[in-house]
Structures are given as structure tokens and as C-alpha cells.
Amino acid sequence: MSVIVELHGVTKDYPAAREVVHALRSVDLTVEQGTLVAVHGRSGSGKTTLLNVIGGLDRADSGEALVCGLDLFRASDRELAELRRTRVAFVFQAFGLLPVLSAAENIEVPLRLQGMRRDARAGRVAELLDLVGLAPRAAHRPSELSGGEQQRVAIARSLAASPSLLIADEPTGQLDSRTGAEIMALIHRVVAERDVAAIVATHDVSIIDVAHSHVELRDGAIVHTEVVHAAPVVSAPADWARRDPD
Ligand code: ADP
Ligand code: MG
């Protein structure tokens, strides 16, 4: 099994008016292909900073960081942009869909940017809509979808470019607990079926039990790591696509 993320002693400070904020303190983390890692901790504990560093959106100050084979401390800005474009998928709390486009068109955006031909795009979009159980909602705009459905479209879009690593920052933060659990189950299934790695940040500990391992951040430091040996295999509800919007 290959290692997708390897961090050693990763540190990041934010200068502030009064005192420096130690957003990350000597963080060690390994994430293997085909595993789902949950990062939890209270607001301000450093989850977003950690995810942004791993995804090449932000740079750390010191340590060692290898993501999809790229040394983040040696990488140029251009190499980081390439990492984000081709290897890393991002999913955020506020789904981030384009409101004037349908579900299918939103998923198609990254494929257009990639220069994929129209006929190939159509097949790929259909496959991704199927993956997230939204084929019957293909023509709906985001405003015509429930929060859970919008997040499923966002996950499908994030996977369009065939990434190796899915990074989700509080993906269930705007959803009720049942829908949040469904989104975690979907991410779990994507990890198993697509053989990607996923890192999910959350302050809600009730949804982390589908992860293969979880780490707890406190004041920028990992204070607890737990490997869940028997992570339950969860599947999408059979009535997924037919259920009324919540
Ligand atoms: P979380 O995602 O767990 O809520 P963050 O990673 O957003 O935590 O923040 C960690 C700490 O770093 C907090 O104390 C936050 O105020 C601080 N921080 C985050 N981003 C910045 C920034 N751009 N400038 C200054 N301080 C920041
Ligand atoms: Mg955050």
C-alpha cells in the first residue's frame, strides 16, 4: 500500500498583533492509499491549517512533508498548483457549486478545464453522478437540491480529475446529523472503490467512526491518534436517489 501523505515535525506559526499563534506544532502524520483519516478537534485547533498545508494551498514553516511524492518544502508555487489541479480533491463545508449550472454541468467544469472532449466528458459525468447516487438529479441546479445532495455533487466534482487524495474540511458542517453520516459513508465508499486516500476534518466526533483512523488536534498539536481496526463498511441507503430533498 503506498503512502500518500507523510509529515514529520510540521510546524506553522501565524504572526499576530499580541503573540504568535502556533497553528501547527510538530505534526507527524502518515496517510496511506485506500484509507480515510479523520482529523478532529475544537474550532481553532489547527484542522484547516493542516489540511491547507497538505493540499498545497498554504505553506508550513518547517518540518518535512511529502504529498503524492512531492516534497512540499522544495516545491515551487507552480508545482503546488499542479498538485492541487491533478492530484488533490477539495471539498468544503459550503459546497461551492456554481448556482447557474446544473449538477451535471458543475461536475463537468473540471473536465472542461482539463480539455477533455465533449463525448468523453458526458460519459465521465454520468459515471460520477451514478457514484454519488444523483443520476436522477442531473439537470437540477444547486438551489433545487438539498444540502446533502449539493455536497454529493461537490464530491463528484472533486473526483472528476481522478485525484489520489480527497481533502474535506468540515464537509458535514452545514448538514443535519443523518445527512452528515451519509456524506461520511459516501467518502468511505469512495476511498474503498477508487483507492484514494481521504482526510476529513471535523469538530463533530459523532461522525468519525467510519474512518480507518482518527487524530485529535489541540492547539496545533496532535494529542491523540487512534487506529480503528474494524472500521465498519457502510453503504449508501438503497433509496438514496429517490428520497425527497431534506
Ligand atoms: P480549525 O480549522 O481547527 O478551526 P484553523 O486551522 O483555522 O483551526 O486555525 C488554527 C489557529 O490559527 C487559530 O488560532 C486561528 O485563529 C489561527 N489562524 C488561522 N488562519 C490564520 C491566519 N490567516 N492568520 C492568523 N491566524 C490564523
Ligand atoms: Mg477549520
PDB file of C-alpha atoms and ligand atoms in Angstrom:
ATOM      1  CA  MET A   1       0.000   0.000   0.000  1.00  0.00           C
ATOM      2  CA  SER A   2       1.525   3.307  -0.940  1.00  0.00           C
ATOM      3  CA  VAL A   3       1.894   6.289   1.314  1.00  0.00           C
ATOM      4  CA  ILE A   4       0.072   9.367   0.005  1.00  0.00           C
ATOM      5  CA  VAL A   5       0.874  11.805   2.822  1.00  0.00           C
ATOM      6  CA  GLU A   6       3.904  11.791   5.092  1.00  0.00           C
ATOM      7  CA  LEU A   7       4.501  14.649   7.522  1.00  0.00           C
ATOM      8  CA  HIS A   8       7.273  14.905  10.089  1.00  0.00           C
ATOM      9  CA  GLY A   9       7.591  17.733  12.581  1.00  0.00           C
ATOM     10  CA  VAL A  10       5.457  20.101  10.515  1.00  0.00           C
ATOM     11  CA  THR A  11       5.143  23.499  12.146  1.00  0.00           C
ATOM     12  CA  LYS A  12       3.318  26.654  11.174  1.00  0.00           C
ATOM     13  CA  ASP A  13       3.019  29.943  13.029  1.00  0.00           C
ATOM     14  CA  TYR A  14       0.814  32.914  12.277  1.00  0.00           C
ATOM     15  CA  PRO A  15       2.204  36.231  13.436  1.00  0.00           C
ATOM     16  CA  ALA A  16      -0.468  38.107  15.375  1.00  0.00           C
ATOM     17  CA  ALA A  17      -0.607  41.531  16.999  1.00  0.00           C
ATOM     18  CA  ARG A  18      -0.040  40.336  20.574  1.00  0.00           C
ATOM     19  CA  GLU A  19       1.617  36.957  20.289  1.00  0.00           C
ATOM     20  CA  VAL A  20       2.425  34.406  17.634  1.00  0.00           C
ATOM     21  CA  VAL A  21      -0.267  31.757  17.034  1.00  0.00           C
ATOM     22  CA  HIS A  22       1.244  28.276  16.826  1.00  0.00           C
ATOM     23  CA  ALA A  23      -1.266  26.872  14.356  1.00  0.00           C
ATOM     24  CA  LEU A  24       0.687  23.612  13.864  1.00  0.00           C
ATOM     25  CA  ARG A  25       3.203  22.249  16.370  1.00  0.00           C
ATOM     26  CA  SER A  26       5.479  19.495  15.142  1.00  0.00           C
ATOM     27  CA  VAL A  27       2.777  17.439  13.455  1.00  0.00           C
ATOM     28  CA  ASP A  28       3.589  13.882  12.331  1.00  0.00           C
ATOM     29  CA  LEU A  29       1.035  12.193  10.095  1.00  0.00           C
ATOM     30  CA  THR A  30       1.037   9.312   7.630  1.00  0.00           C
ATOM     31  CA  VAL A  31      -1.895   8.597   5.336  1.00  0.00           C
ATOM     32  CA  GLU A  32      -1.917   5.511   3.140  1.00  0.00           C
ATOM     33  CA  GLN A  33      -3.758   4.916  -0.103  1.00  0.00           C
ATOM     34  CA  GLY A  34      -7.195   3.424   0.482  1.00  0.00           C
ATOM     35  CA  THR A  35      -7.629   4.850   3.961  1.00  0.00           C
ATOM     36  CA  LEU A  36      -9.866   7.504   5.471  1.00  0.00           C
ATOM     37  CA  VAL A  37      -8.338   9.596   8.235  1.00  0.00           C
ATOM     38  CA  ALA A  38     -10.498  11.865  10.383  1.00  0.00           C
ATOM     39  CA  VAL A  39      -8.902  14.924  11.955  1.00  0.00           C
ATOM     40  CA  HIS A  40     -10.949  16.268  14.815  1.00  0.00           C
ATOM     41  CA  GLY A  41     -10.557  18.989  17.366  1.00  0.00           C
ATOM     42  CA  ARG A  42     -12.259  22.122  18.521  1.00  0.00           C
ATOM     43  CA  SER A  43     -12.581  25.260  16.433  1.00  0.00           C
ATOM     44  CA  GLY A  44      -9.164  26.921  16.250  1.00  0.00           C
ATOM     45  CA  SER A  45      -7.232  23.694  16.913  1.00  0.00           C
ATOM     46  CA  GLY A  46      -5.471  23.824  13.530  1.00  0.00           C
ATOM     47  CA  LYS A  47      -7.537  21.484  11.350  1.00  0.00           C
ATOM     48  CA  THR A  48      -7.936  23.851   8.398  1.00  0.00           C
ATOM     49  CA  THR A  49      -4.284  24.897   8.591  1.00  0.00           C
ATOM     50  CA  LEU A  50      -3.230  21.232   8.487  1.00  0.00           C
ATOM     51  CA  LEU A  51      -5.484  20.429   5.527  1.00  0.00           C
ATOM     52  CA  ASN A  52      -4.405  23.530   3.619  1.00  0.00           C
ATOM     53  CA  VAL A  53      -0.733  22.673   4.122  1.00  0.00           C
ATOM     54  CA  ILE A  54      -1.262  19.068   2.979  1.00  0.00           C
ATOM     55  CA  GLY A  55      -3.255  20.191  -0.058  1.00  0.00           C
ATOM     56  CA  GLY A  56      -0.655  22.740  -1.124  1.00  0.00           C
ATOM     57  CA  LEU A  57      -2.956  25.726  -0.512  1.00  0.00           C
ATOM     58  CA  ASP A  58      -0.656  27.076   2.184  1.00  0.00           C
ATOM     59  CA  ARG A  59       2.977  26.574   3.143  1.00  0.00           C
ATOM     60  CA  ALA A  60       4.246  25.370   6.508  1.00  0.00           C
ATOM     61  CA  ASP A  61       7.297  26.922   8.196  1.00  0.00           C
ATOM     62  CA  SER A  62       9.393  23.863   8.971  1.00  0.00           C
ATOM     63  CA  GLY A  63       9.426  20.081   9.017  1.00  0.00           C
ATOM     64  CA  GLU A  64       9.188  17.519   6.248  1.00  0.00           C
ATOM     65  CA  ALA A  65       6.155  16.962   4.054  1.00  0.00           C
ATOM     66  CA  LEU A  66       5.709  14.565   1.173  1.00  0.00           C
ATOM     67  CA  VAL A  67       2.325  14.551  -0.592  1.00  0.00           C
ATOM     68  CA  CYS A  68       1.733  12.329  -3.641  1.00  0.00           C
ATOM     69  CA  GLY A  69       5.506  12.133  -3.979  1.00  0.00           C
ATOM     70  CA  LEU A  70       6.003  15.907  -3.974  1.00  0.00           C
ATOM     71  CA  ASP A  71       8.284  17.463  -1.355  1.00  0.00           C
ATOM     72  CA  LEU A  72       6.157  20.431  -0.267  1.00  0.00           C
ATOM     73  CA  PHE A  73       9.099  22.364   1.178  1.00  0.00           C
ATOM     74  CA  ARG A  74      11.121  22.107  -2.028  1.00  0.00           C
ATOM     75  CA  ALA A  75       8.212  22.511  -4.444  1.00  0.00           C
ATOM     76  CA  SER A  76       7.792  25.676  -6.495  1.00  0.00           C
ATOM     77  CA  ASP A  77       4.474  27.546  -6.497  1.00  0.00           C
ATOM     78  CA  ARG A  78       3.877  26.072  -9.912  1.00  0.00           C
ATOM     79  CA  GLU A  79       4.410  22.522  -8.666  1.00  0.00           C
ATOM     80  CA  LEU A  80       1.992  23.162  -5.788  1.00  0.00           C
ATOM     81  CA  ALA A  81      -0.608  24.436  -8.267  1.00  0.00           C
ATOM     82  CA  GLU A  82      -0.086  21.304 -10.363  1.00  0.00           C
ATOM     83  CA  LEU A  83      -0.532  19.144  -7.236  1.00  0.00           C
ATOM     84  CA  ARG A  84      -3.842  20.868  -6.465  1.00  0.00           C
ATOM     85  CA  ARG A  85      -5.041  20.607 -10.039  1.00  0.00           C
ATOM     86  CA  THR A  86      -4.206  16.979 -10.721  1.00  0.00           C
ATOM     87  CA  ARG A  87      -3.715  15.001  -7.509  1.00  0.00           C
ATOM     88  CA  VAL A  88      -5.768  16.582  -4.722  1.00  0.00           C
ATOM     89  CA  ALA A  89      -9.541  16.974  -4.492  1.00  0.00           C
ATOM     90  CA  PHE A  90     -11.010  19.559  -2.143  1.00  0.00           C
ATOM     91  CA  VAL A  91     -14.427  19.515  -0.539  1.00  0.00           C
ATOM     92  CA  PHE A  92     -15.564  22.305   1.770  1.00  0.00           C
ATOM     93  CA  GLN A  93     -18.339  22.967   4.235  1.00  0.00           C
ATOM     94  CA  ALA A  94     -20.022  25.472   1.897  1.00  0.00           C
ATOM     95  CA  PHE A  95     -20.423  23.179  -1.105  1.00  0.00           C
ATOM     96  CA  GLY A  96     -19.118  25.826  -3.530  1.00  0.00           C
ATOM     97  CA  LEU A  97     -21.208  24.884  -6.546  1.00  0.00           C
ATOM     98  CA  LEU A  98     -21.866  27.365  -9.335  1.00  0.00           C
ATOM     99  CA  PRO A  99     -25.537  28.358  -8.896  1.00  0.00           C
ATOM    100  CA  VAL A 100     -26.374  28.837 -12.581  1.00  0.00           C
ATOM    101  CA  LEU A 101     -25.109  25.412 -13.598  1.00  0.00           C
ATOM    102  CA  SER A 102     -26.919  22.085 -13.212  1.00  0.00           C
ATOM    103  CA  ALA A 103     -25.487  19.253 -11.110  1.00  0.00           C
ATOM    104  CA  ALA A 104     -24.084  17.625 -14.265  1.00  0.00           C
ATOM    105  CA  GLU A 105     -22.587  20.899 -15.534  1.00  0.00           C
ATOM    106  CA  ASN A 106     -20.935  21.592 -12.179  1.00  0.00           C
ATOM    107  CA  ILE A 107     -19.266  18.177 -12.299  1.00  0.00           C
ATOM    108  CA  GLU A 108     -18.224  18.851 -15.887  1.00  0.00           C
ATOM    109  CA  VAL A 109     -16.344  22.086 -15.088  1.00  0.00           C
ATOM    110  CA  PRO A 110     -13.010  20.485 -14.106  1.00  0.00           C
ATOM    111  CA  LEU A 111     -13.209  18.168 -17.123  1.00  0.00           C
ATOM    112  CA  ARG A 112     -13.608  21.164 -19.436  1.00  0.00           C
ATOM    113  CA  LEU A 113     -10.638  22.830 -17.770  1.00  0.00           C
ATOM    114  CA  GLN A 114      -8.678  19.637 -18.387  1.00  0.00           C
ATOM    115  CA  GLY A 115      -9.544  19.851 -22.070  1.00  0.00           C
ATOM    116  CA  MET A 116     -11.441  16.550 -22.136  1.00  0.00           C
ATOM    117  CA  ARG A 117     -13.506  16.085 -25.290  1.00  0.00           C
ATOM    118  CA  ARG A 118     -17.280  16.528 -25.143  1.00  0.00           C
ATOM    119  CA  ASP A 119     -18.239  12.854 -25.702  1.00  0.00           C
ATOM    120  CA  ALA A 120     -15.715  11.626 -23.129  1.00  0.00           C
ATOM    121  CA  ARG A 121     -16.962  14.264 -20.683  1.00  0.00           C
ATOM    122  CA  ALA A 122     -20.565  13.083 -20.957  1.00  0.00           C
ATOM    123  CA  GLY A 123     -19.616   9.517 -20.050  1.00  0.00           C
ATOM    124  CA  ARG A 124     -17.442  10.599 -17.169  1.00  0.00           C
ATOM    125  CA  VAL A 125     -20.118  12.935 -15.745  1.00  0.00           C
ATOM    126  CA  ALA A 126     -22.719  10.142 -15.919  1.00  0.00           C
ATOM    127  CA  GLU A 127     -20.372   7.786 -14.102  1.00  0.00           C
ATOM    128  CA  LEU A 128     -19.680  10.341 -11.351  1.00  0.00           C
ATOM    129  CA  LEU A 129     -23.388  11.138 -10.915  1.00  0.00           C
ATOM    130  CA  ASP A 130     -24.004   7.402 -10.518  1.00  0.00           C
ATOM    131  CA  LEU A 131     -21.224   7.105  -7.967  1.00  0.00           C
ATOM    132  CA  VAL A 132     -22.910   9.650  -5.701  1.00  0.00           C
ATOM    133  CA  GLY A 133     -26.431   8.382  -6.403  1.00  0.00           C
ATOM    134  CA  LEU A 134     -27.610  11.514  -8.179  1.00  0.00           C
ATOM    135  CA  ALA A 135     -28.290  10.464 -11.762  1.00  0.00           C
ATOM    136  CA  PRO A 136     -31.994  11.404 -11.420  1.00  0.00           C
ATOM    137  CA  ARG A 137     -30.989  14.903 -10.296  1.00  0.00           C
ATOM    138  CA  ALA A 138     -28.505  15.601 -13.118  1.00  0.00           C
ATOM    139  CA  ALA A 139     -30.406  18.582 -14.531  1.00  0.00           C
ATOM    140  CA  HIS A 140     -31.181  20.232 -11.197  1.00  0.00           C
ATOM    141  CA  ARG A 141     -29.475  23.440 -10.166  1.00  0.00           C
ATOM    142  CA  PRO A 142     -27.955  23.679  -6.675  1.00  0.00           C
ATOM    143  CA  SER A 143     -30.954  25.690  -5.392  1.00  0.00           C
ATOM    144  CA  GLU A 144     -33.166  22.746  -6.366  1.00  0.00           C
ATOM    145  CA  LEU A 145     -31.088  20.273  -4.352  1.00  0.00           C
ATOM    146  CA  SER A 146     -30.957  19.549  -0.629  1.00  0.00           C
ATOM    147  CA  GLY A 147     -27.766  20.305   1.314  1.00  0.00           C
ATOM    148  CA  GLY A 148     -26.764  16.642   1.307  1.00  0.00           C
ATOM    149  CA  GLU A 149     -27.330  16.398  -2.439  1.00  0.00           C
ATOM    150  CA  GLN A 150     -25.285  19.554  -3.062  1.00  0.00           C
ATOM    151  CA  GLN A 151     -22.420  18.084  -1.074  1.00  0.00           C
ATOM    152  CA  ARG A 152     -22.661  14.859  -3.103  1.00  0.00           C
ATOM    153  CA  VAL A 153     -22.380  16.922  -6.308  1.00  0.00           C
ATOM    154  CA  ALA A 154     -19.355  18.707  -4.812  1.00  0.00           C
ATOM    155  CA  ILE A 155     -17.735  15.344  -4.008  1.00  0.00           C
ATOM    156  CA  ALA A 156     -18.414  14.081  -7.544  1.00  0.00           C
ATOM    157  CA  ARG A 157     -16.900  17.277  -8.980  1.00  0.00           C
ATOM    158  CA  SER A 158     -13.847  16.967  -6.754  1.00  0.00           C
ATOM    159  CA  LEU A 159     -13.254  13.443  -8.098  1.00  0.00           C
ATOM    160  CA  ALA A 160     -13.597  14.418 -11.764  1.00  0.00           C
ATOM    161  CA  ALA A 161      -9.862  14.845 -12.317  1.00  0.00           C
ATOM    162  CA  SER A 162      -9.103  11.388 -10.799  1.00  0.00           C
ATOM    163  CA  PRO A 163      -7.192  12.622  -7.739  1.00  0.00           C
ATOM    164  CA  SER A 164      -5.197  10.443  -5.331  1.00  0.00           C
ATOM    165  CA  LEU A 165      -6.157  12.402  -2.241  1.00  0.00           C
ATOM    166  CA  LEU A 166      -9.512  13.781  -1.138  1.00  0.00           C
ATOM    167  CA  ILE A 167      -9.321  16.576   1.416  1.00  0.00           C
ATOM    168  CA  ALA A 168     -12.602  17.534   3.062  1.00  0.00           C
ATOM    169  CA  ASP A 169     -12.771  20.406   5.543  1.00  0.00           C
ATOM    170  CA  GLU A 170     -15.884  20.098   7.732  1.00  0.00           C
ATOM    171  CA  PRO A 171     -17.868  18.556   4.839  1.00  0.00           C
ATOM    172  CA  THR A 172     -20.851  17.888   7.110  1.00  0.00           C
ATOM    173  CA  GLY A 173     -20.780  21.234   8.918  1.00  0.00           C
ATOM    174  CA  GLN A 174     -23.952  22.521   7.262  1.00  0.00           C
ATOM    175  CA  LEU A 175     -25.858  19.235   7.338  1.00  0.00           C
ATOM    176  CA  ASP A 176     -28.116  17.529   9.862  1.00  0.00           C
ATOM    177  CA  SER A 177     -26.600  14.535  11.626  1.00  0.00           C
ATOM    178  CA  ARG A 178     -28.254  11.863   9.491  1.00  0.00           C
ATOM    179  CA  THR A 179     -27.221  13.549   6.223  1.00  0.00           C
ATOM    180  CA  GLY A 180     -23.749  14.124   7.671  1.00  0.00           C
ATOM    181  CA  ALA A 181     -23.436  10.410   8.376  1.00  0.00           C
ATOM    182  CA  GLU A 182     -24.474   9.671   4.768  1.00  0.00           C
ATOM    183  CA  ILE A 183     -21.787  12.003   3.442  1.00  0.00           C
ATOM    184  CA  MET A 184     -19.181  10.266   5.615  1.00  0.00           C
ATOM    185  CA  ALA A 185     -20.443   6.904   4.321  1.00  0.00           C
ATOM    186  CA  LEU A 186     -20.070   8.180   0.752  1.00  0.00           C
ATOM    187  CA  ILE A 187     -16.493   9.336   1.393  1.00  0.00           C
ATOM    188  CA  HIS A 188     -15.780   5.947   2.964  1.00  0.00           C
ATOM    189  CA  ARG A 189     -17.100   4.194  -0.151  1.00  0.00           C
ATOM    190  CA  VAL A 190     -15.151   6.479  -2.499  1.00  0.00           C
ATOM    191  CA  VAL A 191     -11.958   5.598  -0.599  1.00  0.00           C
ATOM    192  CA  ALA A 192     -12.663   1.879  -0.952  1.00  0.00           C
ATOM    193  CA  GLU A 193     -13.842   1.890  -4.561  1.00  0.00           C
ATOM    194  CA  ARG A 194     -11.488   4.499  -6.052  1.00  0.00           C
ATOM    195  CA  ASP A 195      -8.490   3.568  -3.942  1.00  0.00           C
ATOM    196  CA  VAL A 196      -7.858   7.175  -2.994  1.00  0.00           C
ATOM    197  CA  ALA A 197      -6.840   8.431   0.423  1.00  0.00           C
ATOM    198  CA  ALA A 198      -9.106  10.854   2.271  1.00  0.00           C
ATOM    199  CA  ILE A 199      -8.536  13.277   5.115  1.00  0.00           C
ATOM    200  CA  VAL A 200     -11.666  14.686   6.696  1.00  0.00           C
ATOM    201  CA  ALA A 201     -11.588  17.454   9.281  1.00  0.00           C
ATOM    202  CA  THR A 202     -14.484  17.843  11.661  1.00  0.00           C
ATOM    203  CA  HIS A 203     -15.323  19.168  15.088  1.00  0.00           C
ATOM    204  CA  ASP A 204     -18.153  16.629  15.287  1.00  0.00           C
ATOM    205  CA  VAL A 205     -16.819  13.425  16.849  1.00  0.00           C
ATOM    206  CA  SER A 206     -20.077  11.585  16.185  1.00  0.00           C
ATOM    207  CA  ILE A 207     -19.227  11.107  12.501  1.00  0.00           C
ATOM    208  CA  ILE A 208     -15.634   9.903  12.776  1.00  0.00           C
ATOM    209  CA  ASP A 209     -16.311   6.253  13.468  1.00  0.00           C
ATOM    210  CA  VAL A 210     -16.335   5.337   9.765  1.00  0.00           C
ATOM    211  CA  ALA A 211     -12.713   6.482   9.490  1.00  0.00           C
ATOM    212  CA  HIS A 212      -9.851   3.989   9.493  1.00  0.00           C
ATOM    213  CA  SER A 213      -8.006   6.168  11.958  1.00  0.00           C
ATOM    214  CA  HIS A 214      -8.509   9.427  13.733  1.00  0.00           C
ATOM    215  CA  VAL A 215      -6.201  12.051  15.109  1.00  0.00           C
ATOM    216  CA  GLU A 216      -7.115  14.749  17.566  1.00  0.00           C
ATOM    217  CA  LEU A 217      -5.606  18.222  17.313  1.00  0.00           C
ATOM    218  CA  ARG A 218      -5.390  20.559  20.262  1.00  0.00           C
ATOM    219  CA  ASP A 219      -3.699  23.958  19.964  1.00  0.00           C
ATOM    220  CA  GLY A 220      -1.954  22.815  16.791  1.00  0.00           C
ATOM    221  CA  ALA A 221      -0.546  19.587  18.222  1.00  0.00           C
ATOM    222  CA  ILE A 222      -1.708  16.012  17.701  1.00  0.00           C
ATOM    223  CA  VAL A 223      -2.648  14.868  21.184  1.00  0.00           C
ATOM    224  CA  HIS A 224      -4.253  11.542  20.326  1.00  0.00           C
ATOM    225  CA  THR A 225      -4.103   9.059  17.460  1.00  0.00           C
ATOM    226  CA  GLU A 226      -6.339   6.043  17.178  1.00  0.00           C
ATOM    227  CA  VAL A 227      -6.409   3.350  14.547  1.00  0.00           C
ATOM    228  CA  VAL A 228      -9.853   1.836  14.150  1.00  0.00           C
ATOM    229  CA  HIS A 229      -9.101  -1.761  13.245  1.00  0.00           C
ATOM    230  CA  ALA A 230     -12.616  -2.735  12.326  1.00  0.00           C
ATOM    231  CA  ALA A 231     -13.939   0.355  10.603  1.00  0.00           C
ATOM    232  CA  PRO A 232     -17.483  -0.575   9.666  1.00  0.00           C
ATOM    233  CA  VAL A 233     -18.222  -0.906   5.986  1.00  0.00           C
ATOM    234  CA  VAL A 234     -21.080   1.422   5.252  1.00  0.00           C
ATOM    235  CA  SER A 235     -23.069   1.540   2.087  1.00  0.00           C
ATOM    236  CA  ALA A 236     -25.359   4.176   0.712  1.00  0.00           C
ATOM    237  CA  PRO A 237     -29.024   3.731   1.520  1.00  0.00           C
ATOM    238  CA  ALA A 238     -30.838   1.917  -1.291  1.00  0.00           C
ATOM    239  CA  ASP A 239     -33.430   4.664  -1.542  1.00  0.00           C
ATOM    240  CA  TRP A 240     -30.834   7.402  -1.827  1.00  0.00           C
ATOM    241  CA  ALA A 241     -31.695   8.836  -5.197  1.00  0.00           C
ATOM    242  CA  ARG A 242     -35.414   8.596  -4.662  1.00  0.00           C
ATOM    243  CA  ARG A 243     -35.657  10.199  -1.264  1.00  0.00           C
ATOM    244  CA  ASP A 244     -37.239  13.644  -1.052  1.00  0.00           C
ATOM    245  CA  PRO A 245     -34.861  16.551  -0.521  1.00  0.00           C
ATOM    246  CA  ASP A 246     -34.288  17.178   3.182  1.00  0.00           C
TER     247      ASP A 246
HETATM  248  P1  ADP B   1      -9.654  24.990  12.850  1.00  0.00           P
HETATM  249  O1  ADP B   1      -9.806  24.697  11.404  1.00  0.00           O
HETATM  250  O2  ADP B   1      -9.372  23.778  13.683  1.00  0.00           O
HETATM  251  O3  ADP B   1     -10.790  25.784  13.386  1.00  0.00           O
HETATM  252  P2  ADP B   1      -7.530  26.807  11.993  1.00  0.00           P
HETATM  253  O4  ADP B   1      -6.506  25.985  11.324  1.00  0.00           O
HETATM  254  O5  ADP B   1      -8.458  27.579  11.139  1.00  0.00           O
HETATM  255  O6  ADP B   1      -8.335  25.896  13.047  1.00  0.00           O
HETATM  256  O7  ADP B   1      -6.810  27.855  12.967  1.00  0.00           O
HETATM  257  C1  ADP B   1      -5.776  27.485  13.853  1.00  0.00           C
HETATM  258  C2  ADP B   1      -5.270  28.724  14.572  1.00  0.00           C
HETATM  259  O8  ADP B   1      -4.588  29.556  13.652  1.00  0.00           O
HETATM  260  C3  ADP B   1      -6.374  29.581  15.190  1.00  0.00           C
HETATM  261  O9  ADP B   1      -5.875  30.109  16.389  1.00  0.00           O
HETATM  262  C4  ADP B   1      -6.591  30.647  14.163  1.00  0.00           C
HETATM  263  O10 ADP B   1      -7.071  31.822  14.765  1.00  0.00           O
HETATM  264  C5  ADP B   1      -5.197  30.848  13.596  1.00  0.00           C
HETATM  265  N1  ADP B   1      -5.216  31.256  12.177  1.00  0.00           N
HETATM  266  C6  ADP B   1      -5.722  30.575  11.151  1.00  0.00           C
HETATM  267  N2  ADP B   1      -5.535  31.218   9.987  1.00  0.00           N
HETATM  268  C7  ADP B   1      -4.901  32.376  10.298  1.00  0.00           C
HETATM  269  C8  ADP B   1      -4.416  33.474   9.541  1.00  0.00           C
HETATM  270  N3  ADP B   1      -4.546  33.517   8.213  1.00  0.00           N
HETATM  271  N4  ADP B   1      -3.804  34.472  10.204  1.00  0.00           N
HETATM  272  C9  ADP B   1      -3.642  34.438  11.537  1.00  0.00           C
HETATM  273  N5  ADP B   1      -4.062  33.436  12.314  1.00  0.00           N
HETATM  274  C10 ADP B   1      -4.683  32.394  11.706  1.00  0.00           C
HETATM  275 MG    MG B   2     -11.421  24.961  10.138  1.00  0.00          MG
END
